[in-house]
mmCIF file of N, CA and C in Angstrom:
data_model
loop_
_atom_site.group_PDB
_atom_site.id
_atom_site.type_symbol
_atom_site.label_atom_id
_atom_site.label_comp_id
_atom_site.label_asym_id
_atom_site.label_seq_id
_atom_site.Cartn_x
_atom_site.Cartn_y
_atom_site.Cartn_z
ATOM 1 N N MET A 7 7.885 -12.307 -4.137
ATOM 2 C CA MET A 7 7.152 -10.957 -4.177
ATOM 3 C C MET A 7 6.653 -10.925 -5.753
ATOM 4 N N ASP A 8 7.087 -11.664 -6.645
ATOM 5 C CA ASP A 8 6.592 -11.477 -8.024
ATOM 6 C C ASP A 8 5.259 -11.892 -8.201
ATOM 7 N N SER A 9 4.638 -12.780 -7.384
ATOM 8 C CA SER A 9 3.316 -13.263 -7.527
ATOM 9 C C SER A 9 2.263 -12.294 -6.917
ATOM 10 N N LEU A 10 2.771 -11.240 -6.246
ATOM 11 C CA LEU A 10 1.788 -10.204 -5.785
ATOM 12 C C LEU A 10 1.338 -9.212 -6.762
ATOM 13 N N THR A 11 0.206 -8.821 -6.686
ATOM 14 C CA THR A 11 -0.258 -7.761 -7.460
ATOM 15 C C THR A 11 0.371 -6.345 -7.085
ATOM 16 N N THR A 12 0.164 -5.513 -7.942
ATOM 17 C CA THR A 12 0.785 -4.018 -7.569
ATOM 18 C C THR A 12 0.030 -3.547 -6.302
ATOM 19 N N GLU A 13 -1.287 -3.733 -6.272
ATOM 20 C CA GLU A 13 -2.072 -3.280 -5.218
ATOM 21 C C GLU A 13 -1.687 -3.828 -3.864
ATOM 22 N N GLU A 14 -1.374 -5.205 -3.855
ATOM 23 C CA GLU A 14 -0.886 -5.887 -2.796
ATOM 24 C C GLU A 14 0.475 -5.383 -2.276
ATOM 25 N N ARG A 15 1.254 -5.143 -3.217
ATOM 26 C CA ARG A 15 2.561 -4.605 -2.872
ATOM 27 C C ARG A 15 2.464 -3.307 -2.311
ATOM 28 N N ILE A 16 1.455 -2.385 -2.772
ATOM 29 C CA ILE A 16 1.281 -1.050 -2.179
ATOM 30 C C ILE A 16 0.749 -1.170 -0.762
ATOM 31 N N GLN A 17 -0.042 -2.094 -0.556
ATOM 32 C CA GLN A 17 -0.632 -2.295 0.857
ATOM 33 C C GLN A 17 0.430 -2.790 1.786
ATOM 34 N N LEU A 18 1.290 -3.638 1.275
ATOM 35 C CA LEU A 18 2.448 -4.018 2.307
ATOM 36 C C LEU A 18 3.428 -2.930 2.424
ATOM 37 N N ALA A 19 3.585 -2.130 1.570
ATOM 38 C CA ALA A 19 4.524 -1.052 1.759
ATOM 39 C C ALA A 19 3.791 0.047 2.767
ATOM 40 N N ILE A 20 2.593 0.294 2.595
ATOM 41 C CA ILE A 20 1.920 0.993 3.566
ATOM 42 C C ILE A 20 2.101 0.535 4.967
ATOM 43 N N LYS A 21 1.889 -0.814 5.033
ATOM 44 C CA LYS A 21 1.924 -1.428 6.412
ATOM 45 C C LYS A 21 3.246 -1.276 6.959
ATOM 46 N N ALA A 22 4.377 -1.476 6.088
ATOM 47 C CA ALA A 22 5.653 -1.319 6.581
ATOM 48 C C ALA A 22 6.070 0.135 7.023
ATOM 49 N N ILE A 23 5.448 1.126 6.248
ATOM 50 C CA ILE A 23 5.747 2.481 6.742
ATOM 51 C C ILE A 23 5.076 2.737 8.119
ATOM 52 N N GLN A 24 3.848 2.148 8.296
ATOM 53 C CA GLN A 24 3.171 2.385 9.650
ATOM 54 C C GLN A 24 3.945 1.742 10.767
ATOM 55 N N LEU A 25 4.779 0.689 10.393
ATOM 56 C CA LEU A 25 5.452 0.089 11.431
ATOM 57 C C LEU A 25 6.927 0.696 11.564
ATOM 58 N N GLY A 26 7.191 1.769 10.885
ATOM 59 C CA GLY A 26 8.414 2.441 11.114
ATOM 60 C C GLY A 26 9.393 2.534 9.979
ATOM 61 N N THR A 27 9.263 1.745 9.014
ATOM 62 C CA THR A 27 10.048 1.816 7.744
ATOM 63 C C THR A 27 9.952 3.100 6.966
ATOM 64 N N SER A 28 11.123 3.643 6.478
ATOM 65 C CA SER A 28 11.056 4.929 5.611
ATOM 66 C C SER A 28 10.354 4.670 4.438
ATOM 67 N N GLN A 29 9.812 5.649 3.865
ATOM 68 C CA GLN A 29 9.118 5.622 2.668
ATOM 69 C C GLN A 29 10.054 5.142 1.474
ATOM 70 N N ARG A 30 11.210 5.591 1.564
ATOM 71 C CA ARG A 30 12.248 5.165 0.488
ATOM 72 C C ARG A 30 12.500 3.843 0.511
ATOM 73 N N ASN A 31 12.717 3.289 1.661
ATOM 74 C CA ASN A 31 13.103 1.883 1.967
ATOM 75 C C ASN A 31 11.881 1.019 1.534
ATOM 76 N N ALA A 32 10.726 1.342 1.823
ATOM 77 C CA ALA A 32 9.436 0.609 1.478
ATOM 78 C C ALA A 32 9.385 0.617 -0.039
ATOM 79 N N THR A 33 9.513 1.672 -0.803
ATOM 80 C CA THR A 33 9.313 1.649 -2.119
ATOM 81 C C THR A 33 10.254 0.761 -2.768
ATOM 82 N N ASP A 34 11.591 0.821 -2.214
ATOM 83 C CA ASP A 34 12.581 -0.049 -2.829
ATOM 84 C C ASP A 34 12.281 -1.462 -2.541
ATOM 85 N N THR A 35 11.899 -1.825 -1.358
ATOM 86 C CA THR A 35 11.712 -3.294 -0.884
ATOM 87 C C THR A 35 10.545 -3.841 -1.580
ATOM 88 N N PHE A 36 9.348 -3.158 -1.757
ATOM 89 C CA PHE A 36 8.286 -3.597 -2.495
ATOM 90 C C PHE A 36 8.033 -3.113 -3.926
ATOM 91 N N ASN A 37 8.949 -2.614 -4.426
ATOM 92 C CA ASN A 37 9.071 -2.157 -5.812
ATOM 93 C C ASN A 37 7.708 -1.566 -6.330
ATOM 94 N N VAL A 38 7.471 -0.274 -5.529
ATOM 95 C CA VAL A 38 6.311 0.384 -6.034
ATOM 96 C C VAL A 38 6.773 1.796 -6.174
ATOM 97 N N PRO A 39 6.078 2.587 -7.030
ATOM 98 C CA PRO A 39 6.530 3.917 -7.389
ATOM 99 C C PRO A 39 6.320 4.907 -6.111
ATOM 100 N N ARG A 40 7.274 5.631 -5.874
ATOM 101 C CA ARG A 40 7.254 6.657 -4.602
ATOM 102 C C ARG A 40 6.092 7.497 -4.785
ATOM 103 N N THR A 41 5.737 8.027 -5.943
ATOM 104 C CA THR A 41 4.567 8.842 -6.048
ATOM 105 C C THR A 41 3.274 8.259 -5.638
ATOM 106 N N THR A 42 3.186 7.056 -6.181
ATOM 107 C CA THR A 42 1.957 6.221 -5.956
ATOM 108 C C THR A 42 1.789 6.097 -4.430
ATOM 109 N N LEU A 43 2.876 5.620 -3.806
ATOM 110 C CA LEU A 43 2.857 5.406 -2.330
ATOM 111 C C LEU A 43 2.628 6.670 -1.568
ATOM 112 N N ARG A 44 3.331 7.756 -1.952
ATOM 113 C CA ARG A 44 3.003 9.058 -1.277
ATOM 114 C C ARG A 44 1.609 9.496 -1.376
ATOM 115 N N ASN A 45 0.922 9.317 -2.692
ATOM 116 C CA ASN A 45 -0.389 9.603 -2.844
ATOM 117 C C ASN A 45 -1.302 8.842 -1.955
ATOM 118 N N ARG A 46 -1.057 7.520 -1.823
ATOM 119 C CA ARG A 46 -1.963 6.678 -1.107
ATOM 120 C C ARG A 46 -1.886 6.969 0.406
ATOM 121 N N LEU A 47 -0.674 7.396 0.805
ATOM 122 C CA LEU A 47 -0.468 7.738 2.255
ATOM 123 C C LEU A 47 -1.269 9.115 2.500
ATOM 124 N N GLY A 48 -1.469 9.782 1.640
ATOM 125 C CA GLY A 48 -2.084 11.080 1.562
ATOM 126 C C GLY A 48 -3.598 11.025 1.457
ATOM 127 N N GLY A 49 -4.046 9.776 1.232
ATOM 128 C CA GLY A 49 -5.429 9.487 1.309
ATOM 129 C C GLY A 49 -6.122 9.292 -0.048
ATOM 130 N N MET A 50 -5.250 9.281 -1.125
ATOM 131 C CA MET A 50 -5.837 9.087 -2.428
ATOM 132 C C MET A 50 -6.213 7.543 -2.677
ATOM 133 N N GLN A 51 -7.290 7.256 -3.264
ATOM 134 C CA GLN A 51 -7.698 5.847 -3.462
ATOM 135 C C GLN A 51 -7.267 5.338 -4.727
ATOM 136 N N GLN A 52 -7.227 4.040 -4.968
ATOM 137 C CA GLN A 52 -6.625 3.410 -6.140
ATOM 138 C C GLN A 52 -7.587 3.725 -7.419
ATOM 139 N N ASN A 53 -6.883 3.786 -8.529
ATOM 140 C CA ASN A 53 -7.663 4.142 -9.781
ATOM 141 C C ASN A 53 -8.908 3.439 -9.908
ATOM 142 N N LYS A 54 -8.880 2.103 -9.692
ATOM 143 C CA LYS A 54 -9.925 1.330 -9.849
ATOM 144 C C LYS A 54 -11.283 1.958 -9.153
ATOM 145 N N ILE A 55 -11.105 2.360 -8.025
ATOM 146 C CA ILE A 55 -12.124 2.965 -7.135
ATOM 147 C C ILE A 55 -12.467 4.345 -7.686
ATOM 148 N N LEU A 56 -11.365 5.203 -7.944
ATOM 149 C CA LEU A 56 -11.480 6.516 -8.319
ATOM 150 C C LEU A 56 -12.385 6.645 -9.525
ATOM 151 N N LYS A 57 -12.123 5.798 -10.633
ATOM 152 C CA LYS A 57 -12.759 5.891 -11.784
ATOM 153 C C LYS A 57 -13.893 5.024 -12.115
ATOM 154 N N GLN A 58 -14.442 4.616 -11.010
ATOM 155 C CA GLN A 58 -15.621 3.688 -11.035
ATOM 156 C C GLN A 58 -16.828 4.326 -11.668
ATOM 157 N N TYR A 59 -17.046 5.683 -11.586
ATOM 158 C CA TYR A 59 -18.097 6.399 -12.077
ATOM 159 C C TYR A 59 -18.057 6.328 -13.631
ATOM 160 N N MET A 60 -16.864 6.052 -14.302
ATOM 161 C CA MET A 60 -16.760 6.312 -15.743
ATOM 162 C C MET A 60 -17.209 4.892 -16.261
ATOM 163 N N GLN A 61 -17.344 3.934 -15.472
ATOM 164 C CA GLN A 61 -17.562 2.585 -16.118
ATOM 165 C C GLN A 61 -19.061 2.592 -16.545
ATOM 166 N N ARG A 62 -19.174 1.874 -17.821
ATOM 167 C CA ARG A 62 -20.571 1.668 -18.342
ATOM 168 C C ARG A 62 -21.423 0.679 -17.549
ATOM 169 N N LEU A 63 -20.805 -0.336 -17.080
ATOM 170 C CA LEU A 63 -21.605 -1.381 -16.108
ATOM 171 C C LEU A 63 -21.325 -1.288 -14.761
ATOM 172 N N THR A 64 -22.270 -1.545 -13.915
ATOM 173 C CA THR A 64 -22.002 -1.593 -12.498
ATOM 174 C C THR A 64 -21.417 -3.042 -12.304
ATOM 175 N N LEU A 65 -20.725 -3.249 -11.072
ATOM 176 C CA LEU A 65 -19.937 -4.510 -10.781
ATOM 177 C C LEU A 65 -20.890 -5.664 -10.955
ATOM 178 N N GLU A 66 -22.210 -5.408 -10.388
ATOM 179 C CA GLU A 66 -23.286 -6.446 -10.404
ATOM 180 C C GLU A 66 -23.550 -6.861 -11.915
ATOM 181 N N GLU A 67 -23.835 -5.813 -12.750
ATOM 182 C CA GLU A 67 -23.985 -6.119 -14.117
ATOM 183 C C GLU A 67 -22.983 -6.850 -14.786
ATOM 184 N N GLU A 68 -21.745 -6.459 -14.620
ATOM 185 C CA GLU A 68 -20.585 -7.229 -15.136
ATOM 186 C C GLU A 68 -20.497 -8.540 -14.632
ATOM 187 N N GLY A 69 -20.717 -8.920 -13.410
ATOM 188 C CA GLY A 69 -20.815 -9.998 -12.772
ATOM 189 C C GLY A 69 -21.927 -11.037 -13.409
ATOM 190 N N ALA A 70 -23.050 -10.366 -13.680
ATOM 191 C CA ALA A 70 -24.096 -11.171 -14.212
ATOM 192 C C ALA A 70 -23.780 -11.584 -15.722
ATOM 193 N N ILE A 71 -23.225 -10.660 -16.383
ATOM 194 C CA ILE A 71 -22.863 -10.945 -17.837
ATOM 195 C C ILE A 71 -21.790 -12.169 -17.769
ATOM 196 N N CYS A 72 -20.773 -12.042 -16.895
ATOM 197 C CA CYS A 72 -19.779 -13.120 -16.809
ATOM 198 C C CYS A 72 -20.319 -14.459 -16.522
ATOM 199 N N CYS A 73 -21.396 -14.582 -15.576
ATOM 200 C CA CYS A 73 -22.044 -15.710 -15.306
ATOM 201 C C CYS A 73 -22.828 -16.248 -16.369
ATOM 202 N N VAL A 74 -23.456 -15.446 -17.183
ATOM 203 C CA VAL A 74 -24.132 -15.916 -18.385
ATOM 204 C C VAL A 74 -23.267 -16.460 -19.415
ATOM 205 N N LEU A 75 -22.134 -15.735 -19.607
ATOM 206 C CA LEU A 75 -21.102 -16.289 -20.605
ATOM 207 C C LEU A 75 -20.403 -17.620 -20.093
ATOM 208 N N GLN A 76 -20.280 -17.740 -18.821
ATOM 209 C CA GLN A 76 -19.592 -18.976 -18.380
ATOM 210 C C GLN A 76 -20.670 -20.240 -18.654
ATOM 211 N N GLN A 77 -21.947 -19.817 -18.353
ATOM 212 C CA GLN A 77 -23.012 -20.943 -18.567
ATOM 213 C C GLN A 77 -23.030 -21.227 -20.054
ATOM 214 N N MET A 78 -22.945 -20.335 -20.893
ATOM 215 C CA MET A 78 -22.924 -20.494 -22.315
ATOM 216 C C MET A 78 -21.742 -21.311 -22.837
ATOM 217 N N ASP A 79 -20.704 -21.286 -21.982
ATOM 218 C CA ASP A 79 -19.492 -22.065 -22.271
ATOM 219 C C ASP A 79 -18.631 -21.370 -23.396
ATOM 220 N N ILE A 80 -18.681 -20.111 -23.344
ATOM 221 C CA ILE A 80 -17.929 -19.314 -24.338
ATOM 222 C C ILE A 80 -16.373 -19.153 -24.012
#
């Protein structure tokens, strides 16, 4: 379970709850904060998506910069 990202653990916890596991058991099993899980079950999106409008670069621009840097071998 250590190799999973927090987002992956949250998604697994949500699936477990949908299959009948209690929220408390899911948070303990997947080691995710109860409030985060409760918020996600209530429809809140992850911070990465919620705060996307605050980013200076779009995902496409960031990807293009990364490609150029990799080609420059920096």
